[in-house]
Structures are given as C-alpha cells and as structure tokens.
mmCIF file of N, CA and C in Angstrom:
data_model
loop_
_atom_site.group_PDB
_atom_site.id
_atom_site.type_symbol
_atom_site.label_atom_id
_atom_site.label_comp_id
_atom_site.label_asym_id
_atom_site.label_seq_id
_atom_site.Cartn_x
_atom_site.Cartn_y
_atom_site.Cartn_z
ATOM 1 N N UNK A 95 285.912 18.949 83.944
ATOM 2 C CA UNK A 95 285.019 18.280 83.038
ATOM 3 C C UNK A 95 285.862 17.591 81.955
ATOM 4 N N UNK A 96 285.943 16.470 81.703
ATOM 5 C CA UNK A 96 286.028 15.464 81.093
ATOM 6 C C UNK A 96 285.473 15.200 79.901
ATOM 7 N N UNK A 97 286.132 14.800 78.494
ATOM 8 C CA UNK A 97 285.014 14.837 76.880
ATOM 9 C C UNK A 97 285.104 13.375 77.480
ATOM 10 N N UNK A 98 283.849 12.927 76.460
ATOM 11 C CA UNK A 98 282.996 11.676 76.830
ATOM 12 C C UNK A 98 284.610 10.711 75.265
ATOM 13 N N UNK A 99 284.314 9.443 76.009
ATOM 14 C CA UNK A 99 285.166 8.473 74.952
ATOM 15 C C UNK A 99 284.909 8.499 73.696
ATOM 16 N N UNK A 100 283.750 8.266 73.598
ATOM 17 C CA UNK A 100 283.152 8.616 71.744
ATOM 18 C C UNK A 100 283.727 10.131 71.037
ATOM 19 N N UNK A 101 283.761 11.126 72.250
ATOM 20 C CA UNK A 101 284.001 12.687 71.631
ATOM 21 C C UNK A 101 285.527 12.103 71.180
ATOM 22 N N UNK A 102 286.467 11.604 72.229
ATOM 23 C CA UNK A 102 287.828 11.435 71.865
ATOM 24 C C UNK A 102 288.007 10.263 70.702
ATOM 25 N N UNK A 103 287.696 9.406 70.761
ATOM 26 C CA UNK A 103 287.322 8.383 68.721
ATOM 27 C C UNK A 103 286.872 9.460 67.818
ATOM 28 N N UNK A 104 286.454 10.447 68.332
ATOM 29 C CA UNK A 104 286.504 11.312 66.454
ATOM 30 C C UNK A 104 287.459 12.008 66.579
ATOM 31 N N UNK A 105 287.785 12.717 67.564
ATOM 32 C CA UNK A 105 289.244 13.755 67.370
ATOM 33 C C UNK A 105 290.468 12.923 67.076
ATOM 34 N N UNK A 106 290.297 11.332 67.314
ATOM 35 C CA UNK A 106 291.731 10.454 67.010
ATOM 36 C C UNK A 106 291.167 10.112 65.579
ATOM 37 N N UNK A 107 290.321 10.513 64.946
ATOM 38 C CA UNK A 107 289.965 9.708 63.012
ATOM 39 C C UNK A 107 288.617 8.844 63.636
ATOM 40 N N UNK A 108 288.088 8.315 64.401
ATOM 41 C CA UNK A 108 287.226 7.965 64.032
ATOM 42 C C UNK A 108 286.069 7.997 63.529
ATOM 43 N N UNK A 109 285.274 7.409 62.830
ATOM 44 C CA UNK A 109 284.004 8.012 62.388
ATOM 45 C C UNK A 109 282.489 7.071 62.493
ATOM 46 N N UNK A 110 281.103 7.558 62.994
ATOM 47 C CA UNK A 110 280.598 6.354 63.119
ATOM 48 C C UNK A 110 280.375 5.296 62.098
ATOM 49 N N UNK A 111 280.209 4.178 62.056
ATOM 50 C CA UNK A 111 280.109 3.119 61.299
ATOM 51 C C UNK A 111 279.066 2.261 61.247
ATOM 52 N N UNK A 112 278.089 2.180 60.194
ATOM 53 C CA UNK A 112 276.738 1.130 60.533
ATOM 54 C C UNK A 112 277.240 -0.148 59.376
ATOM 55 N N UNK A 113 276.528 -0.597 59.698
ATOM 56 C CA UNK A 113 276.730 -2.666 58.862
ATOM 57 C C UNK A 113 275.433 -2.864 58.664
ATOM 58 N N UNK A 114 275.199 -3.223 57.345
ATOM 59 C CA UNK A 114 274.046 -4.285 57.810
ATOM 60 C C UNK A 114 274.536 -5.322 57.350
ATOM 61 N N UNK A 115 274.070 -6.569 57.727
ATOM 62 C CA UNK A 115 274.482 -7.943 58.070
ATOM 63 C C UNK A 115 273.282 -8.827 57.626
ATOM 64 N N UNK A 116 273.910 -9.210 56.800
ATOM 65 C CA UNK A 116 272.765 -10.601 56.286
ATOM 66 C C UNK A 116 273.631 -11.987 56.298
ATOM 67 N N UNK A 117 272.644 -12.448 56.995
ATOM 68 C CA UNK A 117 273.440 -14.014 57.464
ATOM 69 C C UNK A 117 271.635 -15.108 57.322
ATOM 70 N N UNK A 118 272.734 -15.787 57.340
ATOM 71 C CA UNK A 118 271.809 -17.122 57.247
ATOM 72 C C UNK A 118 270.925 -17.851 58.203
ATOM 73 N N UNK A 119 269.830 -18.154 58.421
ATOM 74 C CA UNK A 119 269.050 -18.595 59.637
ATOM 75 C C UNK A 119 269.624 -20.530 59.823
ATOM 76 N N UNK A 120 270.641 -20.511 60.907
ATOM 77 C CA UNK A 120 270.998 -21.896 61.474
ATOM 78 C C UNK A 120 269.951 -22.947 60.741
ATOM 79 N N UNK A 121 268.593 -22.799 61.482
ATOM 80 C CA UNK A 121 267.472 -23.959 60.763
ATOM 81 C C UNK A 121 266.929 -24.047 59.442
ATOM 82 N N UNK A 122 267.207 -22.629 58.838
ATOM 83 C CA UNK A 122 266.728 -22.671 57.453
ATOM 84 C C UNK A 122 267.589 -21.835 56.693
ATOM 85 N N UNK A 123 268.354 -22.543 56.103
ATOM 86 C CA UNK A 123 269.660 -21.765 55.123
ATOM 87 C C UNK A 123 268.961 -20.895 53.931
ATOM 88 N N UNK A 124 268.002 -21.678 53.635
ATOM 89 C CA UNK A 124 267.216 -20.667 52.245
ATOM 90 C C UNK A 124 267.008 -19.170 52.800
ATOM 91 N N UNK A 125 266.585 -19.457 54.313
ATOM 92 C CA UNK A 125 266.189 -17.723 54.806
ATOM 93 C C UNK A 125 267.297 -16.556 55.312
ATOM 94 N N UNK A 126 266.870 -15.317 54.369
ATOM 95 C CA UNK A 126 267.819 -14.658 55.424
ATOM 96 C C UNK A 126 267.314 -13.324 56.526
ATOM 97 N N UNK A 127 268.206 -13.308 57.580
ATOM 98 C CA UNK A 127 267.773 -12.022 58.499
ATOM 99 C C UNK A 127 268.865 -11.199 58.256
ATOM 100 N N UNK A 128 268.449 -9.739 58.670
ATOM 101 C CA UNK A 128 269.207 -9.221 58.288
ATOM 102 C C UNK A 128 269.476 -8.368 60.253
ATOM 103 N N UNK A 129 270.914 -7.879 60.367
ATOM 104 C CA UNK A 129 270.867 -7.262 61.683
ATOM 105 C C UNK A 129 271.848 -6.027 61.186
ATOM 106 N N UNK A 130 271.783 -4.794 61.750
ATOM 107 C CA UNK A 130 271.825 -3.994 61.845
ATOM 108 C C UNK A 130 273.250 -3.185 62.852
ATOM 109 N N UNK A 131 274.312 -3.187 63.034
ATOM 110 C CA UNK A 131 275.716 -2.641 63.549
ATOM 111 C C UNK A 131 276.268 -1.277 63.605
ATOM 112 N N UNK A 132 276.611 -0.880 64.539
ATOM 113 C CA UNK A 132 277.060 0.572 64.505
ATOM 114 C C UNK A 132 277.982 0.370 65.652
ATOM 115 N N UNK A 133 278.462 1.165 65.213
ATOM 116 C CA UNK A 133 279.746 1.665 66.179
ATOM 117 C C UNK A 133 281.000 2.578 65.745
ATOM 118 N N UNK A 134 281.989 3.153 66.349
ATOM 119 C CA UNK A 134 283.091 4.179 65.666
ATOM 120 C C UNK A 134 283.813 3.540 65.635
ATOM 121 N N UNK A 135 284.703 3.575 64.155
ATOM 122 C CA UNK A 135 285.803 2.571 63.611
ATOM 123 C C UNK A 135 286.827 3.746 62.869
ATOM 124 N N UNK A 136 287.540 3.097 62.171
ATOM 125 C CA UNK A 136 288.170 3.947 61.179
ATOM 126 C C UNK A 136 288.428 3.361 60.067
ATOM 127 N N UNK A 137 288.252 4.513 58.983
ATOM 128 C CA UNK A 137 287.747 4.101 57.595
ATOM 129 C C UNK A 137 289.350 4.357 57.188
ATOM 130 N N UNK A 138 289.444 3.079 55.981
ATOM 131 C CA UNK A 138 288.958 2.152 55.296
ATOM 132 C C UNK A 138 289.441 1.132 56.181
ATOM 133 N N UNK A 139 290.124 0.918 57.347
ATOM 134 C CA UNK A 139 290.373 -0.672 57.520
ATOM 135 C C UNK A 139 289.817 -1.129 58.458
ATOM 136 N N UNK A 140 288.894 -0.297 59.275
ATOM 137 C CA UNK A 140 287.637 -0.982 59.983
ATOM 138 C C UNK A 140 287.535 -2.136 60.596
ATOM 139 N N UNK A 141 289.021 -1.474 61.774
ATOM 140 C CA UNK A 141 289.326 -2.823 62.919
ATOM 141 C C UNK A 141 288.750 -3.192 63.502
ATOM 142 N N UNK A 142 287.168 -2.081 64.138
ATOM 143 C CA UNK A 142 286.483 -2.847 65.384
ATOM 144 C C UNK A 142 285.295 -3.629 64.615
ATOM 145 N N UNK A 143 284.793 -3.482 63.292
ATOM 146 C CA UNK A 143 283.908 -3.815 62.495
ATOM 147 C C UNK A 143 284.855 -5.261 62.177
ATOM 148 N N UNK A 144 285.447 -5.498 61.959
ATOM 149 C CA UNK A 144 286.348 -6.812 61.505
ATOM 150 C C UNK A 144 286.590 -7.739 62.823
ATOM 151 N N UNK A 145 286.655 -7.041 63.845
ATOM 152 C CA UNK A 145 286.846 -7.816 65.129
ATOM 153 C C UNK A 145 285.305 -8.128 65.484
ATOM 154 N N UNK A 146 284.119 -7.565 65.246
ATOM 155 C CA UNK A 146 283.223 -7.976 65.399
ATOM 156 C C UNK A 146 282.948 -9.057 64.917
ATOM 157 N N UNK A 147 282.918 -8.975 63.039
ATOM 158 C CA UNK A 147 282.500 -9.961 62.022
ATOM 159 C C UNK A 147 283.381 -11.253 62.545
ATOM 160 N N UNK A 148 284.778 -10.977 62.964
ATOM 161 C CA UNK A 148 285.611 -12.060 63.502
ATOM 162 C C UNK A 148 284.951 -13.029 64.854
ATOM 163 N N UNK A 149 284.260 -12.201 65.751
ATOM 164 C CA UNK A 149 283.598 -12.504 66.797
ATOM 165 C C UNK A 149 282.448 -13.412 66.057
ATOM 166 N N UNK A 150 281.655 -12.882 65.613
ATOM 167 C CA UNK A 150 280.521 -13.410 64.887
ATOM 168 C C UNK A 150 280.812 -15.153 63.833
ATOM 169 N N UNK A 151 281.790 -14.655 63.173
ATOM 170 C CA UNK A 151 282.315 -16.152 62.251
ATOM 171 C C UNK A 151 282.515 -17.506 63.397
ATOM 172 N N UNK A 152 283.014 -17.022 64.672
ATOM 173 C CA UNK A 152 283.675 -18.159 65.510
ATOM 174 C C UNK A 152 282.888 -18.618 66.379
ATOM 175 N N UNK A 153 281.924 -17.333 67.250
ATOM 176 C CA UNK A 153 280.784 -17.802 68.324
ATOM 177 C C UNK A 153 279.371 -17.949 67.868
ATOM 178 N N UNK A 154 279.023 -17.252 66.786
ATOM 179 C CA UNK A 154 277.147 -17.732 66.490
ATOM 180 C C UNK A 154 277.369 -18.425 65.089
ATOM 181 N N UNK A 155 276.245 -18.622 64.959
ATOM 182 C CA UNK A 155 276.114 -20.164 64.028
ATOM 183 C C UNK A 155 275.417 -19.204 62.924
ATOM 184 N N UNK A 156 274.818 -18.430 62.834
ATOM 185 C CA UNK A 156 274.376 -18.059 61.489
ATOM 186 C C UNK A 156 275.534 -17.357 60.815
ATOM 187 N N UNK A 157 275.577 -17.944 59.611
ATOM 188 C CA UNK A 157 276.712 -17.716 58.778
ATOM 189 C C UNK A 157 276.119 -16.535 57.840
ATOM 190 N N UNK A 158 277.251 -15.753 57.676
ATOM 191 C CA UNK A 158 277.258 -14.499 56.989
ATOM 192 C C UNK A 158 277.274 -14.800 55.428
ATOM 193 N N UNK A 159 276.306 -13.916 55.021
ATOM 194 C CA UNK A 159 275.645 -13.457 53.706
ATOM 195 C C UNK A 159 276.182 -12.384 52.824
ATOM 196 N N UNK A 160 276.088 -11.478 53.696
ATOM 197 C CA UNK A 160 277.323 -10.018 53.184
ATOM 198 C C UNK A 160 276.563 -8.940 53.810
ATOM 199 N N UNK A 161 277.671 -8.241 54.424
ATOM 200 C CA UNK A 161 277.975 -7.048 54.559
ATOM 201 C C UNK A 161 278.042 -5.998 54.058
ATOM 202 N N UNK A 162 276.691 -5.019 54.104
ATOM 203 C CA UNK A 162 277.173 -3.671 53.429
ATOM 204 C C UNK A 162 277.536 -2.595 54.658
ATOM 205 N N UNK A 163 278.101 -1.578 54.213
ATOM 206 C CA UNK A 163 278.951 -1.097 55.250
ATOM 207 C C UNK A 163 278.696 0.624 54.656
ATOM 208 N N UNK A 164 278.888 1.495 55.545
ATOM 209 C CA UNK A 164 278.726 3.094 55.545
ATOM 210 C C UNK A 164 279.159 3.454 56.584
ATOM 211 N N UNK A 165 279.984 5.118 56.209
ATOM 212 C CA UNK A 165 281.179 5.605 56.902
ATOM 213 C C UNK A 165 280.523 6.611 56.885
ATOM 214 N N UNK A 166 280.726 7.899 58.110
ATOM 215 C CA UNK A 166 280.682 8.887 58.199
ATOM 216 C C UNK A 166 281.382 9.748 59.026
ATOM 217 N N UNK A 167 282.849 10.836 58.769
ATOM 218 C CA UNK A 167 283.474 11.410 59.803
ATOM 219 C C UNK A 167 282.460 12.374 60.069
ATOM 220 N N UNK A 168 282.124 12.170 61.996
ATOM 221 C CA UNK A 168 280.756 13.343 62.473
ATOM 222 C C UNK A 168 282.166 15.186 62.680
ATOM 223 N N UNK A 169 283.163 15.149 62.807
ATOM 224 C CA UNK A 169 284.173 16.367 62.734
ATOM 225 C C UNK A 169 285.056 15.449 61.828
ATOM 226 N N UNK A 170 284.472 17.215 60.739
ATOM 227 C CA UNK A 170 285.640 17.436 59.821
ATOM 228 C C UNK A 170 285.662 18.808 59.747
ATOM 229 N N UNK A 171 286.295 19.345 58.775
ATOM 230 C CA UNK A 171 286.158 20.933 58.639
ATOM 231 C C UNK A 171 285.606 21.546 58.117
ATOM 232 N N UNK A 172 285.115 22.620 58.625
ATOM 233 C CA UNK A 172 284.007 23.688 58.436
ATOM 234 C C UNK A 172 284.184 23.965 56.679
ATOM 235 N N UNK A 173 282.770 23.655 55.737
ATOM 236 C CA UNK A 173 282.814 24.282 54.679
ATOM 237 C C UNK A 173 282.434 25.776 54.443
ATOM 238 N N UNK A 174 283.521 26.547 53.676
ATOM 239 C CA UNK A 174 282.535 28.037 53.479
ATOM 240 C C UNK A 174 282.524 28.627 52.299
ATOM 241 N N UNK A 175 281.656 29.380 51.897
ATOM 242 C CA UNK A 175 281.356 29.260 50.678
ATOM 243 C C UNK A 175 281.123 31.058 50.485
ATOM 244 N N UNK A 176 282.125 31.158 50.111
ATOM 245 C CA UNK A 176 282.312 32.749 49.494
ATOM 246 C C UNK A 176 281.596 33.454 48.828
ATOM 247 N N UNK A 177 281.008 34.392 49.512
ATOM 248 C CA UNK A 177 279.747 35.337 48.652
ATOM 249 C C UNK A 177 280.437 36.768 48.328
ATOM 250 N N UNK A 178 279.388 37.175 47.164
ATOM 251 C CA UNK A 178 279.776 38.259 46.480
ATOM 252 C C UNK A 178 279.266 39.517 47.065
ATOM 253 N N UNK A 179 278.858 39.643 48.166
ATOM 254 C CA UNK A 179 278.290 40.948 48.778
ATOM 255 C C UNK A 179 278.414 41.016 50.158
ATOM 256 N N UNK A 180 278.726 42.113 50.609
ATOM 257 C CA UNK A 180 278.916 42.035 52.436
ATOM 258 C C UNK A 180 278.016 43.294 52.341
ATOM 259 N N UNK A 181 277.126 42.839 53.872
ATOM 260 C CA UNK A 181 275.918 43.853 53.970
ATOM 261 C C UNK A 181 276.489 44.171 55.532
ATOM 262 N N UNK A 182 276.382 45.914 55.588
ATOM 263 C CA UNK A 182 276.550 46.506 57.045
ATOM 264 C C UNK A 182 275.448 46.755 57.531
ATOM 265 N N UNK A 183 275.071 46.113 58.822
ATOM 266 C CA UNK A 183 273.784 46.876 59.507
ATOM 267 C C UNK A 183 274.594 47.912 60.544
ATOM 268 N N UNK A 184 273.959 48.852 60.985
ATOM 269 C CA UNK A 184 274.014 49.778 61.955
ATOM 270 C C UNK A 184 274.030 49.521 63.342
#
C-alpha cells in the first residue's frame, strides 16, 4: 500500500492553499467576479499558486484585481497541554 501524492506534499512542507481571485470581466471592466483556488503549495513562496496566477496573466483575458490568499499546514505537531491531576481507574 502506497500514501496517496497529496499525503506525501504535507510530509515534504506542504500545506493546503485557497485564493480568492478577483479579476475583471473582459466585456465590462467596472465588474468584478470573483473565483475561488485551492491547492497544496508551500508557504510563504507559493510556487504552484504563482505558476497558476502566471498561467492566468498570459492565457485568459480577465485581468486580475487581487488576490487574497490563506495557508494551512493539515500535519504539524501534536499540542499537549499539561494537567494538574492524574486519575487511576481500576
């Protein structure tokens, strides 16, 4: 059994990554849409998110508005939080 590609992008740093994307409508510049991006990158220099936006600047015509962007590593390490009493059951 084999870990799936996504399992191996978090054990190498990756973490998932959403965008939202506001760009400009080709026929009507006043309007904007907004689209929605995810995928596992690595934070802060967010090569596959930059190769996208790079994709996007050169092949579609609606021009970008801005980018907000959110990181999350899904494995990191276990938090624990030290208590003042240990209880024995039988």
């Amino acid at each position: 059994m084999q870990a799936s590609p996504e399992f191996r992008k978090q054990l190498e740093g990756y973490g998932l990554t959403t965008a939202e994307i506001l760009y400009r409508l080709p026929d009507h510049p006043a309007l904007l849409q907004s689209y929605i991006w995810q995928d596992y990158d690595v934070f802060p220099e967010f090569p596959v998110l930059k190769k996208f936006l790079g994709f996007w600047e050169t092949s579609l015509e609606g021009p970008l508005f801005k980018v907000t962007v959110g990181h999350q590593k899904l494995i990191r390490p276990a938090e624990l939080k030290a208590i003042g009493a240990e209880f024995r059951l039988h």
